Amino acid sequence: MSNSELLTVEPLDLQFPFELRKQISCSLYLTNKTDNHVAFKVKTTNPKKYCVRPNTGVVLPRSTCEVLVTMQAQKEAPSDMQCKDKFLLQGVTASPGITAKDVTPEMFSKEAGYLVEETKLRVTYVAPPQPPSPVHEGSEEGSSPRASVSDNGQASEFSFQRFSADKVEPQENTSEARALITKLTEEKQSAIQLNNKLQRELDQLRRDSKRSQSGIPLMYVLLVGLIGLILGYIMKST
């Protein structure tokens, strides 16, 4: 941060995460510390290498303006990763109501008697952000077993056989368990359907018993006992 009277410039070091063949941008923030309009202009020692937007403008009183500095894609990297490029920010008090279109190069001429405030900026290259480290495959719990290799370069037969057994047995056990579960589920569904059918017949007999009293009590008792047996079978199968 600069200690100027007109504009506070941040940062004073333009840091670019250097990467070959890639445009890199860096933001520059200008804060007007006064109650006046302040015109600014950005210069660089290497204008073909950088694009500054805006390179001239006006910062309103007690406000902040952002300037975007973009370094063009570079084909070669400096051997020592040191950059000698410099920037110069010039600021001058302007008349009220001035706009960016009204800013002229003559406003920053010291020879013409203008009081020009200047701030020098440096350029530094920094290492680009590193991508996250990939998860290592091959841990003891998560990796796939591999056949060990003996001193003569041949795979160990014992290791291969152990690998095959570890792979096959769980699959067989799983298949048997699934078959048993499927069988029990089908038996349970059949018992439930039979129970529902008997329940409907029992309801029908209850309705018929109100109309006729001959032989119905004995039939009712038999059906109640049969339903009890079925329910007991269902409870055991689940």
PDB file of C-alpha atoms in Angstrom:
ATOM      1  CA  MET A   1       0.000   0.000   0.000  1.00  0.00           C
ATOM      2  CA  SER A   2       1.358   3.443  -0.967  1.00  0.00           C
ATOM      3  CA  ASN A   3       1.592   6.505   1.282  1.00  0.00           C
ATOM      4  CA  SER A   4       0.506   9.012  -1.378  1.00  0.00           C
ATOM      5  CA  GLU A   5      -1.789  11.941  -0.664  1.00  0.00           C
ATOM      6  CA  LEU A   6      -4.188  11.404  -3.567  1.00  0.00           C
ATOM      7  CA  LEU A   7      -4.423   7.701  -4.330  1.00  0.00           C
ATOM      8  CA  THR A   8      -3.780   4.629  -2.233  1.00  0.00           C
ATOM      9  CA  VAL A   9      -2.440   1.891  -4.507  1.00  0.00           C
ATOM     10  CA  GLU A  10      -2.723  -1.763  -3.586  1.00  0.00           C
ATOM     11  CA  PRO A  11      -0.757  -3.908  -4.154  1.00  0.00           C
ATOM     12  CA  LEU A  12       2.600  -2.316  -4.912  1.00  0.00           C
ATOM     13  CA  ASP A  13       3.888  -5.637  -6.277  1.00  0.00           C
ATOM     14  CA  LEU A  14       2.000  -7.044  -9.230  1.00  0.00           C
ATOM     15  CA  GLN A  15       2.267 -10.791  -8.737  1.00  0.00           C
ATOM     16  CA  PHE A  16       1.672 -13.059 -11.709  1.00  0.00           C
ATOM     17  CA  PRO A  17       1.451 -16.879 -11.302  1.00  0.00           C
ATOM     18  CA  PHE A  18       3.726 -17.514 -14.266  1.00  0.00           C
ATOM     19  CA  GLU A  19       2.703 -20.210 -16.743  1.00  0.00           C
ATOM     20  CA  LEU A  20       3.950 -20.620 -20.295  1.00  0.00           C
ATOM     21  CA  ARG A  21       1.542 -19.904 -23.157  1.00  0.00           C
ATOM     22  CA  LYS A  22      -1.168 -18.576 -20.856  1.00  0.00           C
ATOM     23  CA  GLN A  23      -2.540 -15.093 -20.247  1.00  0.00           C
ATOM     24  CA  ILE A  24      -2.352 -14.080 -16.595  1.00  0.00           C
ATOM     25  CA  SER A  25      -4.194 -11.200 -14.959  1.00  0.00           C
ATOM     26  CA  CYS A  26      -3.622  -9.215 -11.794  1.00  0.00           C
ATOM     27  CA  SER A  27      -5.916  -6.614 -10.214  1.00  0.00           C
ATOM     28  CA  LEU A  28      -4.754  -3.200  -9.042  1.00  0.00           C
ATOM     29  CA  TYR A  29      -6.963  -1.161  -6.680  1.00  0.00           C
ATOM     30  CA  LEU A  30      -6.839   2.647  -6.576  1.00  0.00           C
ATOM     31  CA  THR A  31      -8.537   4.382  -3.649  1.00  0.00           C
ATOM     32  CA  ASN A  32      -9.189   8.118  -3.710  1.00  0.00           C
ATOM     33  CA  LYS A  33      -8.371   9.533  -0.282  1.00  0.00           C
ATOM     34  CA  THR A  34      -9.605  13.069  -1.062  1.00  0.00           C
ATOM     35  CA  ASP A  35     -12.877  14.874  -1.629  1.00  0.00           C
ATOM     36  CA  ASN A  36     -11.834  15.750  -5.189  1.00  0.00           C
ATOM     37  CA  HIS A  37     -11.898  13.886  -8.464  1.00  0.00           C
ATOM     38  CA  VAL A  38      -8.529  12.286  -9.208  1.00  0.00           C
ATOM     39  CA  ALA A  39      -7.436  11.404 -12.750  1.00  0.00           C
ATOM     40  CA  PHE A  40      -4.933   8.581 -13.187  1.00  0.00           C
ATOM     41  CA  LYS A  41      -2.745   7.085 -15.872  1.00  0.00           C
ATOM     42  CA  VAL A  42      -0.846   3.769 -15.893  1.00  0.00           C
ATOM     43  CA  LYS A  43       2.477   3.391 -17.727  1.00  0.00           C
ATOM     44  CA  THR A  44       4.765   0.392 -18.153  1.00  0.00           C
ATOM     45  CA  THR A  45       8.294  -0.198 -19.387  1.00  0.00           C
ATOM     46  CA  ASN A  46       7.062  -3.048 -21.596  1.00  0.00           C
ATOM     47  CA  PRO A  47       3.756  -1.970 -23.204  1.00  0.00           C
ATOM     48  CA  LYS A  48       3.717  -4.836 -25.760  1.00  0.00           C
ATOM     49  CA  LYS A  49       3.794  -7.416 -22.987  1.00  0.00           C
ATOM     50  CA  TYR A  50       0.929  -6.058 -20.879  1.00  0.00           C
ATOM     51  CA  CYS A  51      -2.641  -4.949 -21.428  1.00  0.00           C
ATOM     52  CA  VAL A  52      -4.010  -2.440 -18.886  1.00  0.00           C
ATOM     53  CA  ARG A  53      -7.761  -1.791 -18.644  1.00  0.00           C
ATOM     54  CA  PRO A  54      -8.411   0.991 -18.058  1.00  0.00           C
ATOM     55  CA  ASN A  55      -5.015   2.594 -18.531  1.00  0.00           C
ATOM     56  CA  THR A  56      -6.501   6.053 -17.862  1.00  0.00           C
ATOM     57  CA  GLY A  57      -9.536   7.075 -15.858  1.00  0.00           C
ATOM     58  CA  VAL A  58     -11.034   8.995 -12.978  1.00  0.00           C
ATOM     59  CA  VAL A  59     -11.471   7.881  -9.367  1.00  0.00           C
ATOM     60  CA  LEU A  60     -14.432   9.555  -7.682  1.00  0.00           C
ATOM     61  CA  PRO A  61     -14.030  11.141  -4.232  1.00  0.00           C
ATOM     62  CA  ARG A  62     -13.684   8.622  -1.394  1.00  0.00           C
ATOM     63  CA  SER A  63     -14.140   5.663  -3.762  1.00  0.00           C
ATOM     64  CA  THR A  64     -12.099   2.800  -5.213  1.00  0.00           C
ATOM     65  CA  CYS A  65     -11.381   1.873  -8.819  1.00  0.00           C
ATOM     66  CA  GLU A  66     -10.107  -1.486 -10.087  1.00  0.00           C
ATOM     67  CA  VAL A  67      -7.504  -1.698 -12.846  1.00  0.00           C
ATOM     68  CA  LEU A  68      -6.906  -5.073 -14.514  1.00  0.00           C
ATOM     69  CA  VAL A  69      -3.363  -5.756 -15.720  1.00  0.00           C
ATOM     70  CA  THR A  70      -3.033  -8.736 -18.072  1.00  0.00           C
ATOM     71  CA  MET A  71       0.281 -10.247 -19.089  1.00  0.00           C
ATOM     72  CA  GLN A  72       0.246 -11.739 -22.573  1.00  0.00           C
ATOM     73  CA  ALA A  73       1.071 -15.426 -23.010  1.00  0.00           C
ATOM     74  CA  GLN A  74       4.825 -15.987 -22.865  1.00  0.00           C
ATOM     75  CA  LYS A  75       6.672 -18.564 -24.962  1.00  0.00           C
ATOM     76  CA  GLU A  76       9.763 -18.645 -22.758  1.00  0.00           C
ATOM     77  CA  ALA A  77      10.356 -18.398 -19.037  1.00  0.00           C
ATOM     78  CA  PRO A  78      13.239 -16.342 -17.603  1.00  0.00           C
ATOM     79  CA  SER A  79      16.030 -18.549 -16.310  1.00  0.00           C
ATOM     80  CA  ASP A  80      15.977 -16.998 -12.825  1.00  0.00           C
ATOM     81  CA  MET A  81      12.204 -16.296 -12.803  1.00  0.00           C
ATOM     82  CA  GLN A  82      12.982 -12.627 -12.181  1.00  0.00           C
ATOM     83  CA  CYS A  83      11.083  -9.860 -13.965  1.00  0.00           C
ATOM     84  CA  LYS A  84      12.564  -6.419 -14.616  1.00  0.00           C
ATOM     85  CA  ASP A  85       9.344  -4.844 -15.870  1.00  0.00           C
ATOM     86  CA  LYS A  86       8.070  -1.774 -14.020  1.00  0.00           C
ATOM     87  CA  PHE A  87       4.805   0.139 -13.829  1.00  0.00           C
ATOM     88  CA  LEU A  88       4.231   3.788 -13.011  1.00  0.00           C
ATOM     89  CA  LEU A  89       0.919   5.108 -11.732  1.00  0.00           C
ATOM     90  CA  GLN A  90       0.361   8.842 -12.100  1.00  0.00           C
ATOM     91  CA  GLY A  91      -2.398  10.713 -10.319  1.00  0.00           C
ATOM     92  CA  VAL A  92      -3.498  14.324 -10.500  1.00  0.00           C
ATOM     93  CA  THR A  93      -6.344  16.335  -9.009  1.00  0.00           C
ATOM     94  CA  ALA A  94      -9.033  16.984 -11.632  1.00  0.00           C
ATOM     95  CA  SER A  95     -11.982  19.325 -11.908  1.00  0.00           C
ATOM     96  CA  PRO A  96     -15.395  18.219 -10.609  1.00  0.00           C
ATOM     97  CA  GLY A  97     -17.554  16.333 -13.086  1.00  0.00           C
ATOM     98  CA  ILE A  98     -14.639  15.135 -15.202  1.00  0.00           C
ATOM     99  CA  THR A  99     -15.030  11.743 -16.924  1.00  0.00           C
ATOM    100  CA  ALA A 100     -12.562   9.219 -18.303  1.00  0.00           C
ATOM    101  CA  LYS A 101     -13.070  10.630 -21.819  1.00  0.00           C
ATOM    102  CA  ASP A 102     -11.888  14.043 -20.624  1.00  0.00           C
ATOM    103  CA  VAL A 103      -8.503  12.756 -19.386  1.00  0.00           C
ATOM    104  CA  THR A 104      -5.640  13.875 -21.663  1.00  0.00           C
ATOM    105  CA  PRO A 105      -1.860  13.218 -21.606  1.00  0.00           C
ATOM    106  CA  GLU A 106      -1.252  16.944 -20.956  1.00  0.00           C
ATOM    107  CA  MET A 107      -2.872  16.630 -17.521  1.00  0.00           C
ATOM    108  CA  PHE A 108       0.125  14.556 -16.357  1.00  0.00           C
ATOM    109  CA  SER A 109       2.799  16.940 -17.673  1.00  0.00           C
ATOM    110  CA  LYS A 110       4.989  18.325 -14.909  1.00  0.00           C
ATOM    111  CA  GLU A 111       6.415  20.843 -17.345  1.00  0.00           C
ATOM    112  CA  ALA A 112       2.952  22.356 -17.745  1.00  0.00           C
ATOM    113  CA  GLY A 113       2.817  23.025 -14.025  1.00  0.00           C
ATOM    114  CA  TYR A 114       0.542  20.152 -12.970  1.00  0.00           C
ATOM    115  CA  LEU A 115       1.182  18.596  -9.563  1.00  0.00           C
ATOM    116  CA  VAL A 116       1.526  14.930 -10.522  1.00  0.00           C
ATOM    117  CA  GLU A 117       1.759  12.232  -7.893  1.00  0.00           C
ATOM    118  CA  GLU A 118       3.651   9.085  -8.967  1.00  0.00           C
ATOM    119  CA  THR A 119       3.756   5.569  -7.550  1.00  0.00           C
ATOM    120  CA  LYS A 120       6.148   2.925  -8.839  1.00  0.00           C
ATOM    121  CA  LEU A 121       5.049  -0.691  -9.056  1.00  0.00           C
ATOM    122  CA  ARG A 122       7.137  -3.812  -9.441  1.00  0.00           C
ATOM    123  CA  VAL A 123       6.352  -7.077 -11.227  1.00  0.00           C
ATOM    124  CA  THR A 124       7.142 -10.432  -9.656  1.00  0.00           C
ATOM    125  CA  TYR A 125       6.578 -13.976 -10.836  1.00  0.00           C
ATOM    126  CA  VAL A 126       5.204 -16.511  -8.384  1.00  0.00           C
ATOM    127  CA  ALA A 127       4.668 -20.239  -8.665  1.00  0.00           C
ATOM    128  CA  PRO A 128       1.238 -21.211 -10.048  1.00  0.00           C
ATOM    129  CA  PRO A 129      -1.140 -22.955  -7.650  1.00  0.00           C
ATOM    130  CA  GLN A 130      -0.492 -26.681  -7.471  1.00  0.00           C
ATOM    131  CA  PRO A 131      -3.324 -29.126  -8.172  1.00  0.00           C
ATOM    132  CA  PRO A 132      -4.367 -31.361  -5.266  1.00  0.00           C
ATOM    133  CA  SER A 133      -2.309 -34.512  -4.875  1.00  0.00           C
ATOM    134  CA  PRO A 134      -4.031 -37.581  -6.350  1.00  0.00           C
ATOM    135  CA  VAL A 135      -5.069 -40.308  -3.966  1.00  0.00           C
ATOM    136  CA  HIS A 136      -2.461 -43.038  -3.993  1.00  0.00           C
ATOM    137  CA  GLU A 137      -3.828 -46.327  -5.190  1.00  0.00           C
ATOM    138  CA  GLY A 138      -2.427 -49.507  -3.774  1.00  0.00           C
ATOM    139  CA  SER A 139      -3.074 -49.108  -0.034  1.00  0.00           C
ATOM    140  CA  GLU A 140      -3.275 -52.272   2.035  1.00  0.00           C
ATOM    141  CA  GLU A 141      -7.048 -52.135   2.452  1.00  0.00           C
ATOM    142  CA  GLY A 142      -8.179 -50.519  -0.786  1.00  0.00           C
ATOM    143  CA  SER A 143      -5.788 -52.001  -3.352  1.00  0.00           C
ATOM    144  CA  SER A 144      -6.406 -55.105  -5.375  1.00  0.00           C
ATOM    145  CA  PRO A 145      -4.293 -58.102  -4.369  1.00  0.00           C
ATOM    146  CA  ARG A 146      -1.489 -58.871  -6.775  1.00  0.00           C
ATOM    147  CA  ALA A 147       0.551 -61.997  -7.360  1.00  0.00           C
ATOM    148  CA  SER A 148       3.946 -61.690  -5.723  1.00  0.00           C
ATOM    149  CA  VAL A 149       7.061 -61.917  -7.857  1.00  0.00           C
ATOM    150  CA  SER A 150       9.932 -64.185  -6.872  1.00  0.00           C
ATOM    151  CA  ASP A 151      13.604 -63.429  -7.293  1.00  0.00           C
ATOM    152  CA  ASN A 152      13.700 -65.000 -10.755  1.00  0.00           C
ATOM    153  CA  GLY A 153      10.867 -62.780 -11.992  1.00  0.00           C
ATOM    154  CA  GLN A 154       8.135 -65.474 -11.953  1.00  0.00           C
ATOM    155  CA  ALA A 155       4.814 -64.927 -10.233  1.00  0.00           C
ATOM    156  CA  SER A 156       4.363 -67.034  -7.116  1.00  0.00           C
ATOM    157  CA  GLU A 157       1.796 -69.805  -7.632  1.00  0.00           C
ATOM    158  CA  PHE A 158       0.803 -69.713  -3.961  1.00  0.00           C
ATOM    159  CA  SER A 159      -0.033 -66.020  -4.108  1.00  0.00           C
ATOM    160  CA  PHE A 160      -2.126 -66.498  -7.227  1.00  0.00           C
ATOM    161  CA  GLN A 161      -4.103 -69.355  -5.687  1.00  0.00           C
ATOM    162  CA  ARG A 162      -4.785 -67.358  -2.543  1.00  0.00           C
ATOM    163  CA  PHE A 163      -5.990 -64.450  -4.652  1.00  0.00           C
ATOM    164  CA  SER A 164      -8.394 -66.707  -6.576  1.00  0.00           C
ATOM    165  CA  ALA A 165      -9.849 -68.181  -3.379  1.00  0.00           C
ATOM    166  CA  ASP A 166     -10.391 -64.762  -1.854  1.00  0.00           C
ATOM    167  CA  LYS A 167     -12.295 -63.720  -4.937  1.00  0.00           C
ATOM    168  CA  VAL A 168     -14.503 -66.820  -5.499  1.00  0.00           C
ATOM    169  CA  GLU A 169     -15.679 -67.804  -2.005  1.00  0.00           C
ATOM    170  CA  PRO A 170     -17.459 -64.551  -1.117  1.00  0.00           C
ATOM    171  CA  GLN A 171     -19.321 -64.671  -4.425  1.00  0.00           C
ATOM    172  CA  GLU A 172     -20.542 -68.237  -3.797  1.00  0.00           C
ATOM    173  CA  ASN A 173     -21.682 -67.408  -0.261  1.00  0.00           C
ATOM    174  CA  THR A 174     -23.473 -64.346  -1.515  1.00  0.00           C
ATOM    175  CA  SER A 175     -25.308 -66.320  -4.221  1.00  0.00           C
ATOM    176  CA  GLU A 176     -26.529 -68.936  -1.717  1.00  0.00           C
ATOM    177  CA  ALA A 177     -27.718 -66.251   0.678  1.00  0.00           C
ATOM    178  CA  ARG A 178     -29.611 -64.472  -2.081  1.00  0.00           C
ATOM    179  CA  ALA A 179     -31.275 -67.710  -3.208  1.00  0.00           C
ATOM    180  CA  LEU A 180     -32.377 -68.495   0.366  1.00  0.00           C
ATOM    181  CA  ILE A 181     -33.765 -65.000   0.867  1.00  0.00           C
ATOM    182  CA  THR A 182     -35.688 -65.229  -2.417  1.00  0.00           C
ATOM    183  CA  LYS A 183     -37.176 -68.594  -1.446  1.00  0.00           C
ATOM    184  CA  LEU A 184     -38.289 -67.376   1.982  1.00  0.00           C
ATOM    185  CA  THR A 185     -39.780 -64.231   0.472  1.00  0.00           C
ATOM    186  CA  GLU A 186     -41.840 -66.258  -2.022  1.00  0.00           C
ATOM    187  CA  GLU A 187     -43.105 -68.590   0.739  1.00  0.00           C
ATOM    188  CA  LYS A 188     -44.031 -65.606   2.869  1.00  0.00           C
ATOM    189  CA  GLN A 189     -45.966 -63.999   0.016  1.00  0.00           C
ATOM    190  CA  SER A 190     -47.834 -67.252  -0.657  1.00  0.00           C
ATOM    191  CA  ALA A 191     -48.798 -67.589   2.994  1.00  0.00           C
ATOM    192  CA  ILE A 192     -49.989 -63.986   3.121  1.00  0.00           C
ATOM    193  CA  GLN A 193     -52.130 -64.486   0.014  1.00  0.00           C
ATOM    194  CA  LEU A 194     -53.641 -67.652   1.484  1.00  0.00           C
ATOM    195  CA  ASN A 195     -54.361 -65.876   4.744  1.00  0.00           C
ATOM    196  CA  ASN A 196     -56.085 -63.034   2.904  1.00  0.00           C
ATOM    197  CA  LYS A 197     -58.206 -65.519   0.978  1.00  0.00           C
ATOM    198  CA  LEU A 198     -59.282 -67.325   4.143  1.00  0.00           C
ATOM    199  CA  GLN A 199     -60.021 -64.028   5.830  1.00  0.00           C
ATOM    200  CA  ARG A 200     -62.359 -63.080   3.001  1.00  0.00           C
ATOM    201  CA  GLU A 201     -64.104 -66.460   3.252  1.00  0.00           C
ATOM    202  CA  LEU A 202     -64.432 -66.048   7.005  1.00  0.00           C
ATOM    203  CA  ASP A 203     -66.025 -62.625   6.565  1.00  0.00           C
ATOM    204  CA  GLN A 204     -68.448 -64.140   4.079  1.00  0.00           C
ATOM    205  CA  LEU A 205     -69.367 -66.902   6.563  1.00  0.00           C
ATOM    206  CA  ARG A 206     -69.968 -64.321   9.271  1.00  0.00           C
ATOM    207  CA  ARG A 207     -72.370 -62.506   7.006  1.00  0.00           C
ATOM    208  CA  ASP A 208     -74.096 -65.764   6.080  1.00  0.00           C
ATOM    209  CA  SER A 209     -74.390 -66.769   9.751  1.00  0.00           C
ATOM    210  CA  LYS A 210     -76.725 -63.873  10.340  1.00  0.00           C
ATOM    211  CA  ARG A 211     -79.060 -65.266   7.730  1.00  0.00           C
ATOM    212  CA  SER A 212     -78.927 -68.965   8.673  1.00  0.00           C
ATOM    213  CA  GLN A 213     -77.991 -70.692  11.979  1.00  0.00           C
ATOM    214  CA  SER A 214     -77.663 -74.298  10.711  1.00  0.00           C
ATOM    215  CA  GLY A 215     -74.083 -75.740  10.778  1.00  0.00           C
ATOM    216  CA  ILE A 216     -72.354 -72.379  10.702  1.00  0.00           C
ATOM    217  CA  PRO A 217     -70.837 -72.314  14.273  1.00  0.00           C
ATOM    218  CA  LEU A 218     -68.853 -75.499  13.646  1.00  0.00           C
ATOM    219  CA  MET A 219     -67.531 -74.199  10.319  1.00  0.00           C
ATOM    220  CA  TYR A 220     -66.578 -70.915  11.981  1.00  0.00           C
ATOM    221  CA  VAL A 221     -64.566 -72.712  14.674  1.00  0.00           C
ATOM    222  CA  LEU A 222     -62.699 -74.771  12.066  1.00  0.00           C
ATOM    223  CA  LEU A 223     -61.734 -71.720  10.021  1.00  0.00           C
ATOM    224  CA  VAL A 224     -60.513 -69.840  13.085  1.00  0.00           C
ATOM    225  CA  GLY A 225     -58.230 -72.739  13.985  1.00  0.00           C
ATOM    226  CA  LEU A 226     -56.913 -72.968  10.420  1.00  0.00           C
ATOM    227  CA  ILE A 227     -56.081 -69.246  10.366  1.00  0.00           C
ATOM    228  CA  GLY A 228     -54.186 -69.628  13.643  1.00  0.00           C
ATOM    229  CA  LEU A 229     -52.046 -72.403  12.152  1.00  0.00           C
ATOM    230  CA  ILE A 230     -51.240 -70.307   9.092  1.00  0.00           C
ATOM    231  CA  LEU A 231     -50.252 -67.296  11.154  1.00  0.00           C
ATOM    232  CA  GLY A 232     -47.963 -69.470  13.252  1.00  0.00           C
ATOM    233  CA  TYR A 233     -46.261 -70.742  10.085  1.00  0.00           C
ATOM    234  CA  ILE A 234     -45.756 -67.194   8.857  1.00  0.00           C
ATOM    235  CA  MET A 235     -44.131 -66.101  12.108  1.00  0.00           C
ATOM    236  CA  LYS A 236     -41.668 -69.013  11.963  1.00  0.00           C
ATOM    237  CA  SER A 237     -40.704 -68.386   8.318  1.00  0.00           C
ATOM    238  CA  THR A 238     -39.888 -64.692   8.963  1.00  0.00           C
TER     239      THR A 238
END
